[in-house]
Amino acid sequence: QKLGFYFVNNSVVTGITSKDSKNFHFMIYGCENITLDAVKISAPADSTNTDGVHLGKSTDVKILNIDIATGDDCVSLGDGSRKVLVQNVKCGPGHGISVRNLGRFTKEDNVEGLIVKNCTISDTENGLRIKTWPAGPGTITITDMNFEDVTMVSVRNPIIIDQEYCPWNTCNKKVIITINFEDG
């Protein structure tokens, strides 16, 4: 089972090991000013839906000094993730670090202010990834993304932006492109 932090503010979580969780290892939702530091996360490389740390609708999140080895995303950011620092994280195996599954629902919050720095991603399917649903009903903006000093070793797709993410072929892959022009 996952360890969930829901609507927790001004907190530090440190020194915990999560092994073989059947779902996300750590869930951070609706939190503000929360830090995960010196945590260890592991699951078999062939396990599914075992994200190391997943967060959504949270502001000022720090994920520091963590070793994550799972069969899924090491760190995944959902809608409403703001001011997130991922630093000194060792990721792999797994799917890398992802901004994920955006645009599927009508009401989603923007993602802004992600910094990934001094991280090592090894033996993963992806390195740094953004994935959005095609022709989904939601409109979302992703801004202020910064990646610094990220080392990748044996990564299949080092940087990937997938705007047609459609697991199990369950969605309309018709892509709708909207261009807005402003005077000036």
PDB file of C-alpha atoms in Angstrom:
ATOM      1  CA  GLN A   1       0.000   0.000   0.000  1.00  0.00           C
ATOM      2  CA  LYS A   2       1.081   3.545  -0.621  1.00  0.00           C
ATOM      3  CA  LEU A   3       1.982   6.023   2.049  1.00  0.00           C
ATOM      4  CA  GLY A   4      -0.222   9.035   1.400  1.00  0.00           C
ATOM      5  CA  PHE A   5       0.196  12.603   2.517  1.00  0.00           C
ATOM      6  CA  TYR A   6      -3.068  14.455   1.944  1.00  0.00           C
ATOM      7  CA  PHE A   7      -3.434  18.150   2.822  1.00  0.00           C
ATOM      8  CA  VAL A   8      -0.250  18.114   4.908  1.00  0.00           C
ATOM      9  CA  ASN A   9       1.556  21.450   5.269  1.00  0.00           C
ATOM     10  CA  ASN A  10       4.986  22.539   6.515  1.00  0.00           C
ATOM     11  CA  SER A  11       6.379  19.034   7.018  1.00  0.00           C
ATOM     12  CA  VAL A  12       9.533  16.986   6.444  1.00  0.00           C
ATOM     13  CA  VAL A  13       9.525  13.224   5.878  1.00  0.00           C
ATOM     14  CA  THR A  14      12.925  11.576   6.170  1.00  0.00           C
ATOM     15  CA  GLY A  15      14.615   8.211   6.665  1.00  0.00           C
ATOM     16  CA  ILE A  16      11.766   5.974   5.444  1.00  0.00           C
ATOM     17  CA  THR A  17      12.172   2.936   3.179  1.00  0.00           C
ATOM     18  CA  SER A  18       9.276   1.775   0.982  1.00  0.00           C
ATOM     19  CA  LYS A  19       9.641  -1.659  -0.604  1.00  0.00           C
ATOM     20  CA  ASP A  20       7.369  -3.502  -3.052  1.00  0.00           C
ATOM     21  CA  SER A  21       4.337  -1.249  -2.758  1.00  0.00           C
ATOM     22  CA  LYS A  22       1.353  -2.459  -4.782  1.00  0.00           C
ATOM     23  CA  ASN A  23       0.662   1.067  -6.048  1.00  0.00           C
ATOM     24  CA  PHE A  24       2.374   4.422  -5.705  1.00  0.00           C
ATOM     25  CA  HIS A  25       4.939   4.256  -2.938  1.00  0.00           C
ATOM     26  CA  PHE A  26       4.389   7.864  -1.819  1.00  0.00           C
ATOM     27  CA  MET A  27       1.375  10.029  -2.738  1.00  0.00           C
ATOM     28  CA  ILE A  28       1.501  13.771  -2.059  1.00  0.00           C
ATOM     29  CA  TYR A  29      -1.847  15.477  -2.669  1.00  0.00           C
ATOM     30  CA  GLY A  30      -3.142  18.889  -1.680  1.00  0.00           C
ATOM     31  CA  CYS A  31       0.025  19.633   0.278  1.00  0.00           C
ATOM     32  CA  GLU A  32       2.046  22.814   0.734  1.00  0.00           C
ATOM     33  CA  ASN A  33       5.680  23.087   1.799  1.00  0.00           C
ATOM     34  CA  ILE A  34       6.444  19.379   2.192  1.00  0.00           C
ATOM     35  CA  THR A  35       9.864  17.757   1.828  1.00  0.00           C
ATOM     36  CA  LEU A  36      10.818  14.106   1.253  1.00  0.00           C
ATOM     37  CA  ASP A  37      14.499  13.710   2.135  1.00  0.00           C
ATOM     38  CA  ALA A  38      16.790  10.671   2.355  1.00  0.00           C
ATOM     39  CA  VAL A  39      14.077   8.160   1.455  1.00  0.00           C
ATOM     40  CA  LYS A  40      14.668   4.807  -0.297  1.00  0.00           C
ATOM     41  CA  ILE A  41      12.084   3.301  -2.653  1.00  0.00           C
ATOM     42  CA  SER A  42      12.298  -0.072  -4.407  1.00  0.00           C
ATOM     43  CA  ALA A  43      10.134  -2.555  -6.308  1.00  0.00           C
ATOM     44  CA  PRO A  44      10.932  -5.167  -8.973  1.00  0.00           C
ATOM     45  CA  ALA A  45      11.814  -3.696 -12.371  1.00  0.00           C
ATOM     46  CA  ASP A  46       8.908  -5.541 -14.024  1.00  0.00           C
ATOM     47  CA  SER A  47       6.258  -4.276 -11.584  1.00  0.00           C
ATOM     48  CA  THR A  48       3.548  -1.934 -12.898  1.00  0.00           C
ATOM     49  CA  ASN A  49       1.898   1.108 -11.321  1.00  0.00           C
ATOM     50  CA  THR A  50       4.603   1.421  -8.701  1.00  0.00           C
ATOM     51  CA  ASP A  51       5.498   5.103  -9.058  1.00  0.00           C
ATOM     52  CA  GLY A  52       8.052   6.110  -6.466  1.00  0.00           C
ATOM     53  CA  VAL A  53       6.617   9.539  -5.646  1.00  0.00           C
ATOM     54  CA  HIS A  54       3.427  10.893  -7.232  1.00  0.00           C
ATOM     55  CA  LEU A  55       2.102  14.330  -6.520  1.00  0.00           C
ATOM     56  CA  GLY A  56      -0.783  16.505  -7.551  1.00  0.00           C
ATOM     57  CA  LYS A  57      -2.435  19.773  -6.532  1.00  0.00           C
ATOM     58  CA  SER A  58       0.540  20.516  -4.272  1.00  0.00           C
ATOM     59  CA  THR A  59       2.806  23.564  -3.954  1.00  0.00           C
ATOM     60  CA  ASP A  60       6.396  23.910  -2.769  1.00  0.00           C
ATOM     61  CA  VAL A  61       7.358  20.231  -2.780  1.00  0.00           C
ATOM     62  CA  LYS A  62      10.984  19.146  -2.376  1.00  0.00           C
ATOM     63  CA  ILE A  63      12.097  15.620  -3.274  1.00  0.00           C
ATOM     64  CA  LEU A  64      15.723  15.368  -2.149  1.00  0.00           C
ATOM     65  CA  ASN A  65      18.471  12.740  -1.841  1.00  0.00           C
ATOM     66  CA  ILE A  66      16.310   9.750  -2.766  1.00  0.00           C
ATOM     67  CA  ASP A  67      17.132   6.409  -4.439  1.00  0.00           C
ATOM     68  CA  ILE A  68      14.156   5.167  -6.489  1.00  0.00           C
ATOM     69  CA  ALA A  69      14.191   1.806  -8.267  1.00  0.00           C
ATOM     70  CA  THR A  70      10.726   0.699  -9.421  1.00  0.00           C
ATOM     71  CA  GLY A  71       8.980  -0.598 -12.517  1.00  0.00           C
ATOM     72  CA  ASP A  72       7.230   2.728 -13.169  1.00  0.00           C
ATOM     73  CA  ASP A  73       7.877   6.479 -12.865  1.00  0.00           C
ATOM     74  CA  CYS A  74      10.445   7.442 -10.253  1.00  0.00           C
ATOM     75  CA  VAL A  75       8.735  10.799  -9.764  1.00  0.00           C
ATOM     76  CA  SER A  76       5.446  11.716 -11.432  1.00  0.00           C
ATOM     77  CA  LEU A  77       3.710  15.074 -11.371  1.00  0.00           C
ATOM     78  CA  GLY A  78      -0.003  15.385 -11.953  1.00  0.00           C
ATOM     79  CA  ASP A  79      -2.104  18.467 -12.456  1.00  0.00           C
ATOM     80  CA  GLY A  80      -1.770  21.322  -9.989  1.00  0.00           C
ATOM     81  CA  SER A  81       1.889  20.611  -9.201  1.00  0.00           C
ATOM     82  CA  ARG A  82       3.626  23.942  -8.507  1.00  0.00           C
ATOM     83  CA  LYS A  83       7.106  24.890  -7.286  1.00  0.00           C
ATOM     84  CA  VAL A  84       8.550  21.372  -7.257  1.00  0.00           C
ATOM     85  CA  LEU A  85      12.252  20.669  -6.704  1.00  0.00           C
ATOM     86  CA  VAL A  86      13.632  17.205  -7.519  1.00  0.00           C
ATOM     87  CA  GLN A  87      17.301  17.185  -6.509  1.00  0.00           C
ATOM     88  CA  ASN A  88      19.970  14.525  -5.988  1.00  0.00           C
ATOM     89  CA  VAL A  89      17.616  11.719  -6.993  1.00  0.00           C
ATOM     90  CA  LYS A  90      18.919   8.388  -8.324  1.00  0.00           C
ATOM     91  CA  CYS A  91      16.255   6.952 -10.621  1.00  0.00           C
ATOM     92  CA  GLY A  92      16.212   3.511 -12.200  1.00  0.00           C
ATOM     93  CA  PRO A  93      15.112   1.086 -13.285  1.00  0.00           C
ATOM     94  CA  GLY A  94      11.685   2.379 -14.212  1.00  0.00           C
ATOM     95  CA  HIS A  95      10.126   4.980 -16.474  1.00  0.00           C
ATOM     96  CA  GLY A  96      12.056   8.088 -15.430  1.00  0.00           C
ATOM     97  CA  ILE A  97      10.706  11.428 -14.214  1.00  0.00           C
ATOM     98  CA  SER A  98       7.331  12.388 -15.696  1.00  0.00           C
ATOM     99  CA  VAL A  99       4.787  15.156 -15.905  1.00  0.00           C
ATOM    100  CA  ARG A 100       1.931  12.841 -16.675  1.00  0.00           C
ATOM    101  CA  ASN A 101      -1.559  12.124 -17.954  1.00  0.00           C
ATOM    102  CA  LEU A 102      -2.614  15.736 -18.400  1.00  0.00           C
ATOM    103  CA  GLY A 103      -5.641  16.926 -20.376  1.00  0.00           C
ATOM    104  CA  ARG A 104      -7.789  13.880 -19.725  1.00  0.00           C
ATOM    105  CA  PHE A 105     -10.345  15.685 -17.568  1.00  0.00           C
ATOM    106  CA  THR A 106     -12.182  18.988 -18.036  1.00  0.00           C
ATOM    107  CA  LYS A 107     -11.023  20.660 -14.831  1.00  0.00           C
ATOM    108  CA  GLU A 108      -7.307  20.314 -14.285  1.00  0.00           C
ATOM    109  CA  ASP A 109      -4.895  22.803 -12.749  1.00  0.00           C
ATOM    110  CA  ASN A 110      -1.766  24.053 -14.512  1.00  0.00           C
ATOM    111  CA  VAL A 111       1.681  22.643 -13.781  1.00  0.00           C
ATOM    112  CA  GLU A 112       4.393  25.232 -13.157  1.00  0.00           C
ATOM    113  CA  GLY A 113       7.811  25.682 -11.629  1.00  0.00           C
ATOM    114  CA  LEU A 114       9.523  22.277 -11.898  1.00  0.00           C
ATOM    115  CA  ILE A 115      13.260  22.069 -11.244  1.00  0.00           C
ATOM    116  CA  VAL A 116      15.058  18.756 -11.727  1.00  0.00           C
ATOM    117  CA  LYS A 117      18.755  19.064 -10.874  1.00  0.00           C
ATOM    118  CA  ASN A 118      21.766  16.915 -10.049  1.00  0.00           C
ATOM    119  CA  CYS A 119      19.873  13.692 -10.779  1.00  0.00           C
ATOM    120  CA  THR A 120      21.032  10.400 -12.315  1.00  0.00           C
ATOM    121  CA  ILE A 121      18.617   8.350 -14.390  1.00  0.00           C
ATOM    122  CA  SER A 122      19.831   4.833 -15.263  1.00  0.00           C
ATOM    123  CA  ASP A 123      18.401   1.787 -17.036  1.00  0.00           C
ATOM    124  CA  THR A 124      14.987   3.371 -17.625  1.00  0.00           C
ATOM    125  CA  GLU A 125      12.510   3.412 -20.486  1.00  0.00           C
ATOM    126  CA  ASN A 126      12.352   7.224 -20.383  1.00  0.00           C
ATOM    127  CA  GLY A 127      14.451   9.951 -18.865  1.00  0.00           C
ATOM    128  CA  LEU A 128      12.447  13.168 -18.666  1.00  0.00           C
ATOM    129  CA  ARG A 129       8.893  12.902 -20.011  1.00  0.00           C
ATOM    130  CA  ILE A 130       5.749  14.962 -20.477  1.00  0.00           C
ATOM    131  CA  LYS A 131       2.645  13.043 -21.528  1.00  0.00           C
ATOM    132  CA  THR A 132      -0.783  14.407 -22.386  1.00  0.00           C
ATOM    133  CA  TRP A 133      -4.004  12.859 -23.662  1.00  0.00           C
ATOM    134  CA  PRO A 134      -4.924  13.553 -27.299  1.00  0.00           C
ATOM    135  CA  ALA A 135      -8.110  15.526 -27.923  1.00  0.00           C
ATOM    136  CA  GLY A 136      -8.954  15.419 -24.236  1.00  0.00           C
ATOM    137  CA  PRO A 137     -11.539  17.810 -22.855  1.00  0.00           C
ATOM    138  CA  GLY A 138      -9.049  19.559 -20.576  1.00  0.00           C
ATOM    139  CA  THR A 139      -6.954  22.604 -21.317  1.00  0.00           C
ATOM    140  CA  ILE A 140      -3.798  22.857 -19.254  1.00  0.00           C
ATOM    141  CA  THR A 141      -0.601  24.884 -19.350  1.00  0.00           C
ATOM    142  CA  ILE A 142       2.798  23.557 -18.351  1.00  0.00           C
ATOM    143  CA  THR A 143       5.334  26.337 -17.690  1.00  0.00           C
ATOM    144  CA  ASP A 144       8.715  27.069 -16.115  1.00  0.00           C
ATOM    145  CA  MET A 145      10.289  23.632 -16.472  1.00  0.00           C
ATOM    146  CA  ASN A 146      14.028  23.498 -15.685  1.00  0.00           C
ATOM    147  CA  PHE A 147      16.377  20.539 -16.007  1.00  0.00           C
ATOM    148  CA  GLU A 148      19.991  20.990 -14.828  1.00  0.00           C
ATOM    149  CA  ASP A 149      22.883  18.545 -14.538  1.00  0.00           C
ATOM    150  CA  VAL A 150      20.843  15.416 -15.236  1.00  0.00           C
ATOM    151  CA  THR A 151      22.982  12.377 -16.111  1.00  0.00           C
ATOM    152  CA  MET A 152      21.380   9.581 -18.124  1.00  0.00           C
ATOM    153  CA  VAL A 153      22.852   6.109 -18.583  1.00  0.00           C
ATOM    154  CA  SER A 154      21.160   3.422 -20.717  1.00  0.00           C
ATOM    155  CA  VAL A 155      17.948   5.395 -21.130  1.00  0.00           C
ATOM    156  CA  ARG A 156      15.799   4.383 -24.118  1.00  0.00           C
ATOM    157  CA  ASN A 157      14.071   7.782 -24.621  1.00  0.00           C
ATOM    158  CA  PRO A 158      16.165  10.448 -22.849  1.00  0.00           C
ATOM    159  CA  ILE A 159      13.672  13.288 -23.440  1.00  0.00           C
ATOM    160  CA  ILE A 160      10.148  12.604 -24.659  1.00  0.00           C
ATOM    161  CA  ILE A 161       7.052  14.760 -25.073  1.00  0.00           C
ATOM    162  CA  ASP A 162       4.107  12.495 -25.863  1.00  0.00           C
ATOM    163  CA  GLN A 163       0.991  14.464 -26.823  1.00  0.00           C
ATOM    164  CA  GLU A 164      -0.879  11.320 -27.852  1.00  0.00           C
ATOM    165  CA  TYR A 165      -0.638   9.267 -24.683  1.00  0.00           C
ATOM    166  CA  CYS A 166      -3.392   6.686 -24.972  1.00  0.00           C
ATOM    167  CA  PRO A 167      -2.946   3.545 -22.878  1.00  0.00           C
ATOM    168  CA  TRP A 168      -4.823   0.470 -24.002  1.00  0.00           C
ATOM    169  CA  ASN A 169      -6.156   2.391 -27.061  1.00  0.00           C
ATOM    170  CA  THR A 170      -9.051   3.752 -24.997  1.00  0.00           C
ATOM    171  CA  CYS A 171      -9.170   7.315 -26.304  1.00  0.00           C
ATOM    172  CA  ASN A 172      -9.812   9.361 -29.400  1.00  0.00           C
ATOM    173  CA  LYS A 173      -6.438   9.973 -31.038  1.00  0.00           C
ATOM    174  CA  LYS A 174      -7.798  12.839 -33.101  1.00  0.00           C
ATOM    175  CA  VAL A 175      -5.492  15.686 -32.183  1.00  0.00           C
ATOM    176  CA  ILE A 176      -7.059  19.123 -31.975  1.00  0.00           C
ATOM    177  CA  ILE A 177      -4.685  22.046 -32.406  1.00  0.00           C
ATOM    178  CA  THR A 178      -5.800  25.512 -31.373  1.00  0.00           C
ATOM    179  CA  ILE A 179      -3.751  28.585 -32.242  1.00  0.00           C
ATOM    180  CA  ASN A 180      -4.603  31.916 -30.652  1.00  0.00           C
ATOM    181  CA  PHE A 181      -3.340  35.150 -32.217  1.00  0.00           C
ATOM    182  CA  GLU A 182      -3.077  38.344 -30.215  1.00  0.00           C
ATOM    183  CA  ASP A 183      -2.948  41.876 -31.548  1.00  0.00           C
ATOM    184  CA  GLY A 184       0.376  43.562 -31.146  1.00  0.00           C
TER     185      GLY A 184
END
